[in-house]
Amino acid sequence: MQRISQHRIDAEIAAVRENREFKIEDGSLQTACQQSCPADAIVFGNINDPNSRVAKLKALDRNYGLLADLNTRPRTTYLAEIRNPNTELEA
């Protein structure tokens, strides 16, 4: 949390100095759990921005939320693993 707060403060100060709008670019900062995950399996971002990585991942057909069919509206969603059950198609 402290690292994210410091990054935000630095970005805001730079925006004021350069007389531009304050905005943190998508993917410009990562949480500790994102940095430590070698599979890049944890993604945070702005789902309201259609160009952000997390919004593009949520738009995939593989995206699902636990108990979403019960209208629980979960904030955390997952991507289903792609598996090929037909071994004859493997190359």
PDB file of N, CA and C in Angstrom:
ATOM      1  N   MET A   1       0.821  -1.187   0.000  1.00  0.00           N
ATOM      2  CA  MET A   1       0.000   0.000   0.000  1.00  0.00           C
ATOM      3  C   MET A   1       0.869   1.256   0.000  1.00  0.00           C
ATOM      4  N   GLN A   2       1.938   1.218   0.772  1.00  0.00           N
ATOM      5  CA  GLN A   2       2.793   2.401   0.846  1.00  0.00           C
ATOM      6  C   GLN A   2       3.469   2.671  -0.493  1.00  0.00           C
ATOM      7  N   ARG A   3       3.867   1.597  -1.183  1.00  0.00           N
ATOM      8  CA  ARG A   3       4.518   1.769  -2.478  1.00  0.00           C
ATOM      9  C   ARG A   3       3.551   2.371  -3.490  1.00  0.00           C
ATOM     10  N   ILE A   4       2.283   1.910  -3.470  1.00  0.00           N
ATOM     11  CA  ILE A   4       1.278   2.436  -4.388  1.00  0.00           C
ATOM     12  C   ILE A   4       0.992   3.892  -4.072  1.00  0.00           C
ATOM     13  N   SER A   5       0.874   4.228  -2.799  1.00  0.00           N
ATOM     14  CA  SER A   5       0.624   5.614  -2.406  1.00  0.00           C
ATOM     15  C   SER A   5       1.764   6.519  -2.845  1.00  0.00           C
ATOM     16  N   GLN A   6       3.000   6.067  -2.678  1.00  0.00           N
ATOM     17  CA  GLN A   6       4.152   6.871  -3.077  1.00  0.00           C
ATOM     18  C   GLN A   6       4.178   7.053  -4.588  1.00  0.00           C
ATOM     19  N   HIS A   7       3.845   6.013  -5.339  1.00  0.00           N
ATOM     20  CA  HIS A   7       3.800   6.120  -6.798  1.00  0.00           C
ATOM     21  C   HIS A   7       2.745   7.138  -7.227  1.00  0.00           C
ATOM     22  N   ARG A   8       1.615   7.120  -6.568  1.00  0.00           N
ATOM     23  CA  ARG A   8       0.537   8.065  -6.890  1.00  0.00           C
ATOM     24  C   ARG A   8       0.966   9.497  -6.582  1.00  0.00           C
ATOM     25  N   ILE A   9       1.605   9.699  -5.452  1.00  0.00           N
ATOM     26  CA  ILE A   9       2.069  11.032  -5.070  1.00  0.00           C
ATOM     27  C   ILE A   9       3.090  11.540  -6.079  1.00  0.00           C
ATOM     28  N   ASP A  10       4.037  10.676  -6.466  1.00  0.00           N
ATOM     29  CA  ASP A  10       5.060  11.072  -7.437  1.00  0.00           C
ATOM     30  C   ASP A  10       4.441  11.430  -8.782  1.00  0.00           C
ATOM     31  N   ALA A  11       3.458  10.640  -9.231  1.00  0.00           N
ATOM     32  CA  ALA A  11       2.797  10.899 -10.512  1.00  0.00           C
ATOM     33  C   ALA A  11       2.004  12.204 -10.466  1.00  0.00           C
ATOM     34  N   GLU A  12       1.375  12.462  -9.331  1.00  0.00           N
ATOM     35  CA  GLU A  12       0.592  13.690  -9.188  1.00  0.00           C
ATOM     36  C   GLU A  12       1.496  14.920  -9.179  1.00  0.00           C
ATOM     37  N   ILE A  13       2.615  14.843  -8.502  1.00  0.00           N
ATOM     38  CA  ILE A  13       3.570  15.959  -8.469  1.00  0.00           C
ATOM     39  C   ILE A  13       4.120  16.222  -9.869  1.00  0.00           C
ATOM     40  N   ALA A  14       4.446  15.141 -10.598  1.00  0.00           N
ATOM     41  CA  ALA A  14       4.968  15.300 -11.961  1.00  0.00           C
ATOM     42  C   ALA A  14       3.923  15.935 -12.873  1.00  0.00           C
ATOM     43  N   ALA A  15       2.656  15.572 -12.696  1.00  0.00           N
ATOM     44  CA  ALA A  15       1.592  16.150 -13.517  1.00  0.00           C
ATOM     45  C   ALA A  15       1.429  17.640 -13.247  1.00  0.00           C
ATOM     46  N   VAL A  16       1.530  18.036 -11.993  1.00  0.00           N
ATOM     47  CA  VAL A  16       1.414  19.453 -11.642  1.00  0.00           C
ATOM     48  C   VAL A  16       2.595  20.232 -12.227  1.00  0.00           C
ATOM     49  N   ARG A  17       3.806  19.681 -12.119  1.00  0.00           N
ATOM     50  CA  ARG A  17       4.994  20.357 -12.656  1.00  0.00           C
ATOM     51  C   ARG A  17       4.902  20.536 -14.166  1.00  0.00           C
ATOM     52  N   GLU A  18       4.365  19.517 -14.860  1.00  0.00           N
ATOM     53  CA  GLU A  18       4.286  19.553 -16.322  1.00  0.00           C
ATOM     54  C   GLU A  18       2.982  20.163 -16.820  1.00  0.00           C
ATOM     55  N   ASN A  19       2.143  20.636 -15.895  1.00  0.00           N
ATOM     56  CA  ASN A  19       0.875  21.284 -16.227  1.00  0.00           C
ATOM     57  C   ASN A  19       0.000  20.405 -17.131  1.00  0.00           C
ATOM     58  N   ARG A  20      -0.183  19.162 -16.701  1.00  0.00           N
ATOM     59  CA  ARG A  20      -1.013  18.229 -17.460  1.00  0.00           C
ATOM     60  C   ARG A  20      -1.960  17.502 -16.508  1.00  0.00           C
ATOM     61  N   GLU A  21      -2.897  16.775 -17.097  1.00  0.00           N
ATOM     62  CA  GLU A  21      -3.875  16.039 -16.299  1.00  0.00           C
ATOM     63  C   GLU A  21      -3.200  14.878 -15.573  1.00  0.00           C
ATOM     64  N   PHE A  22      -3.605  14.666 -14.329  1.00  0.00           N
ATOM     65  CA  PHE A  22      -3.054  13.578 -13.533  1.00  0.00           C
ATOM     66  C   PHE A  22      -3.726  12.267 -13.922  1.00  0.00           C
ATOM     67  N   LYS A  23      -2.925  11.314 -14.374  1.00  0.00           N
ATOM     68  CA  LYS A  23      -3.454  10.004 -14.733  1.00  0.00           C
ATOM     69  C   LYS A  23      -2.355   8.959 -14.575  1.00  0.00           C
ATOM     70  N   ILE A  24      -2.683   7.870 -13.911  1.00  0.00           N
ATOM     71  CA  ILE A  24      -1.749   6.757 -13.804  1.00  0.00           C
ATOM     72  C   ILE A  24      -2.043   5.815 -14.965  1.00  0.00           C
ATOM     73  N   GLU A  25      -1.059   5.562 -15.790  1.00  0.00           N
ATOM     74  CA  GLU A  25      -1.229   4.721 -16.970  1.00  0.00           C
ATOM     75  C   GLU A  25      -1.480   3.273 -16.570  1.00  0.00           C
ATOM     76  N   ASP A  26      -2.254   2.590 -17.397  1.00  0.00           N
ATOM     77  CA  ASP A  26      -2.583   1.189 -17.163  1.00  0.00           C
ATOM     78  C   ASP A  26      -1.308   0.346 -17.159  1.00  0.00           C
ATOM     79  N   GLY A  27      -1.114  -0.415 -16.097  1.00  0.00           N
ATOM     80  CA  GLY A  27       0.046  -1.282 -15.986  1.00  0.00           C
ATOM     81  C   GLY A  27       1.314  -0.608 -15.510  1.00  0.00           C
ATOM     82  N   SER A  28       1.262   0.679 -15.185  1.00  0.00           N
ATOM     83  CA  SER A  28       2.476   1.389 -14.782  1.00  0.00           C
ATOM     84  C   SER A  28       2.893   1.080 -13.350  1.00  0.00           C
ATOM     85  N   LEU A  29       1.985   0.574 -12.546  1.00  0.00           N
ATOM     86  CA  LEU A  29       2.361   0.167 -11.203  1.00  0.00           C
ATOM     87  C   LEU A  29       1.739  -1.188 -10.896  1.00  0.00           C
ATOM     88  N   GLN A  30       2.437  -1.951 -10.073  1.00  0.00           N
ATOM     89  CA  GLN A  30       1.968  -3.287  -9.714  1.00  0.00           C
ATOM     90  C   GLN A  30       2.026  -3.457  -8.210  1.00  0.00           C
ATOM     91  N   THR A  31       1.083  -4.243  -7.699  1.00  0.00           N
ATOM     92  CA  THR A  31       1.107  -4.584  -6.283  1.00  0.00           C
ATOM     93  C   THR A  31       2.186  -5.636  -6.061  1.00  0.00           C
ATOM     94  N   ALA A  32       2.517  -5.884  -4.812  1.00  0.00           N
ATOM     95  CA  ALA A  32       3.553  -6.870  -4.492  1.00  0.00           C
ATOM     96  C   ALA A  32       3.146  -8.267  -4.962  1.00  0.00           C
ATOM     97  N   CYS A  33       1.864  -8.608  -4.842  1.00  0.00           N
ATOM     98  CA  CYS A  33       1.440  -9.944  -5.265  1.00  0.00           C
ATOM     99  C   CYS A  33       1.522 -10.088  -6.783  1.00  0.00           C
ATOM    100  N   GLN A  34       1.279  -9.020  -7.528  1.00  0.00           N
ATOM    101  CA  GLN A  34       1.423  -9.073  -8.978  1.00  0.00           C
ATOM    102  C   GLN A  34       2.885  -9.261  -9.376  1.00  0.00           C
ATOM    103  N   GLN A  35       3.771  -8.574  -8.703  1.00  0.00           N
ATOM    104  CA  GLN A  35       5.192  -8.678  -9.022  1.00  0.00           C
ATOM    105  C   GLN A  35       5.747 -10.051  -8.697  1.00  0.00           C
ATOM    106  N   SER A  36       5.243 -10.668  -7.643  1.00  0.00           N
ATOM    107  CA  SER A  36       5.793 -11.951  -7.220  1.00  0.00           C
ATOM    108  C   SER A  36       5.182 -13.136  -7.952  1.00  0.00           C
ATOM    109  N   CYS A  37       4.139 -12.941  -8.742  1.00  0.00           N
ATOM    110  CA  CYS A  37       3.482 -14.036  -9.459  1.00  0.00           C
ATOM    111  C   CYS A  37       4.171 -14.259 -10.805  1.00  0.00           C
ATOM    112  N   PRO A  38       4.898 -15.367 -10.972  1.00  0.00           N
ATOM    113  CA  PRO A  38       5.614 -15.598 -12.224  1.00  0.00           C
ATOM    114  C   PRO A  38       4.683 -15.897 -13.401  1.00  0.00           C
ATOM    115  N   ALA A  39       3.466 -16.339 -13.135  1.00  0.00           N
ATOM    116  CA  ALA A  39       2.527 -16.690 -14.204  1.00  0.00           C
ATOM    117  C   ALA A  39       1.722 -15.486 -14.682  1.00  0.00           C
ATOM    118  N   ASP A  40       1.919 -14.321 -14.067  1.00  0.00           N
ATOM    119  CA  ASP A  40       1.167 -13.114 -14.423  1.00  0.00           C
ATOM    120  C   ASP A  40      -0.337 -13.377 -14.327  1.00  0.00           C
ATOM    121  N   ALA A  41      -0.731 -14.074 -13.264  1.00  0.00           N
ATOM    122  CA  ALA A  41      -2.117 -14.503 -13.097  1.00  0.00           C
ATOM    123  C   ALA A  41      -2.969 -13.509 -12.333  1.00  0.00           C
ATOM    124  N   ILE A  42      -2.386 -12.456 -11.795  1.00  0.00           N
ATOM    125  CA  ILE A  42      -3.134 -11.476 -11.020  1.00  0.00           C
ATOM    126  C   ILE A  42      -3.123 -10.153 -11.777  1.00  0.00           C
ATOM    127  N   VAL A  43      -4.315  -9.631 -12.063  1.00  0.00           N
ATOM    128  CA  VAL A  43      -4.417  -8.390 -12.836  1.00  0.00           C
ATOM    129  C   VAL A  43      -5.381  -7.449 -12.117  1.00  0.00           C
ATOM    130  N   PHE A  44      -4.948  -6.222 -11.902  1.00  0.00           N
ATOM    131  CA  PHE A  44      -5.790  -5.182 -11.351  1.00  0.00           C
ATOM    132  C   PHE A  44      -5.878  -4.061 -12.372  1.00  0.00           C
ATOM    133  N   GLY A  45      -6.962  -3.319 -12.340  1.00  0.00           N
ATOM    134  CA  GLY A  45      -7.059  -2.194 -13.252  1.00  0.00           C
ATOM    135  C   GLY A  45      -8.434  -1.575 -13.244  1.00  0.00           C
ATOM    136  N   ASN A  46      -8.649  -0.685 -14.186  1.00  0.00           N
ATOM    137  CA  ASN A  46      -9.902   0.047 -14.306  1.00  0.00           C
ATOM    138  C   ASN A  46     -10.796  -0.666 -15.318  1.00  0.00           C
ATOM    139  N   ILE A  47     -11.851  -1.321 -14.846  1.00  0.00           N
ATOM    140  CA  ILE A  47     -12.736  -2.031 -15.773  1.00  0.00           C
ATOM    141  C   ILE A  47     -13.635  -1.073 -16.543  1.00  0.00           C
ATOM    142  N   ASN A  48     -13.683   0.184 -16.136  1.00  0.00           N
ATOM    143  CA  ASN A  48     -14.478   1.178 -16.859  1.00  0.00           C
ATOM    144  C   ASN A  48     -13.758   1.713 -18.094  1.00  0.00           C
ATOM    145  N   ASP A  49     -12.460   1.468 -18.185  1.00  0.00           N
ATOM    146  CA  ASP A  49     -11.677   1.882 -19.354  1.00  0.00           C
ATOM    147  C   ASP A  49     -11.608   0.706 -20.322  1.00  0.00           C
ATOM    148  N   PRO A  50     -12.277   0.777 -21.469  1.00  0.00           N
ATOM    149  CA  PRO A  50     -12.318  -0.371 -22.378  1.00  0.00           C
ATOM    150  C   PRO A  50     -10.959  -0.745 -22.966  1.00  0.00           C
ATOM    151  N   ASN A  51      -9.970   0.141 -22.870  1.00  0.00           N
ATOM    152  CA  ASN A  51      -8.642  -0.149 -23.401  1.00  0.00           C
ATOM    153  C   ASN A  51      -7.706  -0.756 -22.368  1.00  0.00           C
ATOM    154  N   SER A  52      -8.139  -0.849 -21.108  1.00  0.00           N
ATOM    155  CA  SER A  52      -7.266  -1.396 -20.073  1.00  0.00           C
ATOM    156  C   SER A  52      -7.186  -2.914 -20.204  1.00  0.00           C
ATOM    157  N   ARG A  53      -6.104  -3.457 -19.704  1.00  0.00           N
ATOM    158  CA  ARG A  53      -5.877  -4.906 -19.800  1.00  0.00           C
ATOM    159  C   ARG A  53      -6.947  -5.688 -19.054  1.00  0.00           C
ATOM    160  N   VAL A  54      -7.324  -5.226 -17.874  1.00  0.00           N
ATOM    161  CA  VAL A  54      -8.306  -5.952 -17.075  1.00  0.00           C
ATOM    162  C   VAL A  54      -9.682  -5.934 -17.744  1.00  0.00           C
ATOM    163  N   ALA A  55     -10.051  -4.847 -18.412  1.00  0.00           N
ATOM    164  CA  ALA A  55     -11.338  -4.793 -19.112  1.00  0.00           C
ATOM    165  C   ALA A  55     -11.355  -5.743 -20.296  1.00  0.00           C
ATOM    166  N   LYS A  56     -10.233  -5.843 -20.981  1.00  0.00           N
ATOM    167  CA  LYS A  56     -10.152  -6.771 -22.112  1.00  0.00           C
ATOM    168  C   LYS A  56     -10.239  -8.225 -21.640  1.00  0.00           C
ATOM    169  N   LEU A  57      -9.624  -8.527 -20.504  1.00  0.00           N
ATOM    170  CA  LEU A  57      -9.699  -9.888 -19.966  1.00  0.00           C
ATOM    171  C   LEU A  57     -11.110 -10.220 -19.483  1.00  0.00           C
ATOM    172  N   LYS A  58     -11.795  -9.239 -18.881  1.00  0.00           N
ATOM    173  CA  LYS A  58     -13.166  -9.473 -18.415  1.00  0.00           C
ATOM    174  C   LYS A  58     -14.139  -9.660 -19.575  1.00  0.00           C
ATOM    175  N   ALA A  59     -13.789  -9.163 -20.754  1.00  0.00           N
ATOM    176  CA  ALA A  59     -14.665  -9.299 -21.927  1.00  0.00           C
ATOM    177  C   ALA A  59     -14.549 -10.675 -22.584  1.00  0.00           C
ATOM    178  N   LEU A  60     -13.555 -11.459 -22.202  1.00  0.00           N
ATOM    179  CA  LEU A  60     -13.379 -12.783 -22.797  1.00  0.00           C
ATOM    180  C   LEU A  60     -14.494 -13.731 -22.381  1.00  0.00           C
ATOM    181  N   ASP A  61     -14.782 -14.703 -23.231  1.00  0.00           N
ATOM    182  CA  ASP A  61     -15.799 -15.710 -22.912  1.00  0.00           C
ATOM    183  C   ASP A  61     -15.384 -16.595 -21.743  1.00  0.00           C
ATOM    184  N   ARG A  62     -14.089 -16.699 -21.498  1.00  0.00           N
ATOM    185  CA  ARG A  62     -13.592 -17.549 -20.410  1.00  0.00           C
ATOM    186  C   ARG A  62     -13.765 -16.921 -19.030  1.00  0.00           C
ATOM    187  N   ASN A  63     -14.150 -15.664 -18.954  1.00  0.00           N
ATOM    188  CA  ASN A  63     -14.291 -14.959 -17.685  1.00  0.00           C
ATOM    189  C   ASN A  63     -15.545 -15.424 -16.942  1.00  0.00           C
ATOM    190  N   TYR A  64     -15.393 -15.707 -15.651  1.00  0.00           N
ATOM    191  CA  TYR A  64     -16.548 -16.102 -14.836  1.00  0.00           C
ATOM    192  C   TYR A  64     -16.335 -15.659 -13.389  1.00  0.00           C
ATOM    193  N   GLY A  65     -17.432 -15.491 -12.682  1.00  0.00           N
ATOM    194  CA  GLY A  65     -17.393 -15.159 -11.258  1.00  0.00           C
ATOM    195  C   GLY A  65     -18.093 -16.249 -10.469  1.00  0.00           C
ATOM    196  N   LEU A  66     -17.586 -16.557  -9.298  1.00  0.00           N
ATOM    197  CA  LEU A  66     -18.207 -17.585  -8.461  1.00  0.00           C
ATOM    198  C   LEU A  66     -19.580 -17.121  -7.992  1.00  0.00           C
ATOM    199  N   LEU A  67     -20.561 -17.951  -8.149  1.00  0.00           N
ATOM    200  CA  LEU A  67     -21.947 -17.707  -7.753  1.00  0.00           C
ATOM    201  C   LEU A  67     -22.564 -16.510  -8.471  1.00  0.00           C
ATOM    202  N   ALA A  68     -22.008 -16.136  -9.626  1.00  0.00           N
ATOM    203  CA  ALA A  68     -22.547 -15.001 -10.374  1.00  0.00           C
ATOM    204  C   ALA A  68     -23.947 -15.301 -10.883  1.00  0.00           C
ATOM    205  N   ASP A  69     -24.255 -16.571 -11.113  1.00  0.00           N
ATOM    206  CA  ASP A  69     -25.589 -16.934 -11.586  1.00  0.00           C
ATOM    207  C   ASP A  69     -26.658 -16.710 -10.517  1.00  0.00           C
ATOM    208  N   LEU A  70     -26.230 -16.513  -9.274  1.00  0.00           N
ATOM    209  CA  LEU A  70     -27.161 -16.203  -8.183  1.00  0.00           C
ATOM    210  C   LEU A  70     -27.279 -14.693  -7.966  1.00  0.00           C
ATOM    211  N   ASN A  71     -26.756 -13.925  -8.919  1.00  0.00           N
ATOM    212  CA  ASN A  71     -26.787 -12.468  -8.875  1.00  0.00           C
ATOM    213  C   ASN A  71     -26.053 -11.897  -7.654  1.00  0.00           C
ATOM    214  N   THR A  72     -24.917 -12.520  -7.320  1.00  0.00           N
ATOM    215  CA  THR A  72     -24.121 -12.025  -6.195  1.00  0.00           C
ATOM    216  C   THR A  72     -23.190 -10.890  -6.607  1.00  0.00           C
ATOM    217  N   ARG A  73     -23.004 -10.684  -7.914  1.00  0.00           N
ATOM    218  CA  ARG A  73     -22.144  -9.645  -8.463  1.00  0.00           C
ATOM    219  C   ARG A  73     -20.747  -9.637  -7.818  1.00  0.00           C
ATOM    220  N   PRO A  74     -19.997 -10.724  -7.969  1.00  0.00           N
ATOM    221  CA  PRO A  74     -18.667 -10.786  -7.354  1.00  0.00           C
ATOM    222  C   PRO A  74     -17.695  -9.810  -8.001  1.00  0.00           C
ATOM    223  N   ARG A  75     -16.836  -9.233  -7.192  1.00  0.00           N
ATOM    224  CA  ARG A  75     -15.817  -8.311  -7.706  1.00  0.00           C
ATOM    225  C   ARG A  75     -14.642  -9.070  -8.293  1.00  0.00           C
ATOM    226  N   THR A  76     -14.332 -10.218  -7.728  1.00  0.00           N
ATOM    227  CA  THR A  76     -13.225 -11.029  -8.213  1.00  0.00           C
ATOM    228  C   THR A  76     -13.743 -12.023  -9.229  1.00  0.00           C
ATOM    229  N   THR A  77     -13.137 -12.037 -10.397  1.00  0.00           N
ATOM    230  CA  THR A  77     -13.522 -12.991 -11.428  1.00  0.00           C
ATOM    231  C   THR A  77     -12.287 -13.776 -11.855  1.00  0.00           C
ATOM    232  N   TYR A  78     -12.515 -14.851 -12.566  1.00  0.00           N
ATOM    233  CA  TYR A  78     -11.458 -15.768 -12.952  1.00  0.00           C
ATOM    234  C   TYR A  78     -11.565 -16.064 -14.437  1.00  0.00           C
ATOM    235  N   LEU A  79     -10.467 -16.538 -15.017  1.00  0.00           N
ATOM    236  CA  LEU A  79     -10.485 -16.998 -16.398  1.00  0.00           C
ATOM    237  C   LEU A  79     -10.382 -18.515 -16.386  1.00  0.00           C
ATOM    238  N   ALA A  80     -11.305 -19.158 -17.089  1.00  0.00           N
ATOM    239  CA  ALA A  80     -11.291 -20.617 -17.155  1.00  0.00           C
ATOM    240  C   ALA A  80     -10.048 -21.079 -17.904  1.00  0.00           C
ATOM    241  N   GLU A  81      -9.486 -22.190 -17.453  1.00  0.00           N
ATOM    242  CA  GLU A  81      -8.321 -22.767 -18.102  1.00  0.00           C
ATOM    243  C   GLU A  81      -8.749 -23.426 -19.405  1.00  0.00           C
ATOM    244  N   ILE A  82      -7.936 -23.279 -20.418  1.00  0.00           N
ATOM    245  CA  ILE A  82      -8.247 -23.912 -21.695  1.00  0.00           C
ATOM    246  C   ILE A  82      -7.645 -25.304 -21.696  1.00  0.00           C
ATOM    247  N   ARG A  83      -8.485 -26.293 -21.909  1.00  0.00           N
ATOM    248  CA  ARG A  83      -8.050 -27.680 -21.963  1.00  0.00           C
ATOM    249  C   ARG A  83      -8.578 -28.316 -23.236  1.00  0.00           C
ATOM    250  N   ASN A  84      -7.838 -29.264 -23.753  1.00  0.00           N
ATOM    251  CA  ASN A  84      -8.266 -29.999 -24.931  1.00  0.00           C
ATOM    252  C   ASN A  84      -8.562 -31.443 -24.520  1.00  0.00           C
ATOM    253  N   PRO A  85      -9.836 -31.793 -24.348  1.00  0.00           N
ATOM    254  CA  PRO A  85     -10.148 -33.154 -23.904  1.00  0.00           C
ATOM    255  C   PRO A  85      -9.937 -34.199 -25.005  1.00  0.00           C
ATOM    256  N   ASN A  86      -9.833 -33.770 -26.271  1.00  0.00           N
ATOM    257  CA  ASN A  86      -9.632 -34.699 -27.371  1.00  0.00           C
ATOM    258  C   ASN A  86      -8.142 -34.834 -27.642  1.00  0.00           C
ATOM    259  N   THR A  87      -7.550 -35.927 -27.174  1.00  0.00           N
ATOM    260  CA  THR A  87      -6.096 -36.124 -27.316  1.00  0.00           C
ATOM    261  C   THR A  87      -5.681 -36.356 -28.761  1.00  0.00           C
ATOM    262  N   GLU A  88      -6.604 -36.708 -29.632  1.00  0.00           N
ATOM    263  CA  GLU A  88      -6.276 -36.921 -31.034  1.00  0.00           C
ATOM    264  C   GLU A  88      -5.949 -35.612 -31.737  1.00  0.00           C
ATOM    265  N   LEU A  89      -6.403 -34.493 -31.196  1.00  0.00           N
ATOM    266  CA  LEU A  89      -6.161 -33.188 -31.810  1.00  0.00           C
ATOM    267  C   LEU A  89      -4.840 -32.565 -31.383  1.00  0.00           C
ATOM    268  N   GLU A  90      -4.173 -33.140 -30.393  1.00  0.00           N
ATOM    269  CA  GLU A  90      -2.907 -32.573 -29.927  1.00  0.00           C
ATOM    270  C   GLU A  90      -1.840 -32.728 -30.983  1.00  0.00           C
ATOM    271  N   ALA A  91      -1.040 -31.710 -31.140  1.00  0.00           N
ATOM    272  CA  ALA A  91       0.018 -31.748 -32.168  1.00  0.00           C
ATOM    273  C   ALA A  91       1.343 -32.066 -31.534  1.00  0.00           C
TER     274      ALA A  91
END
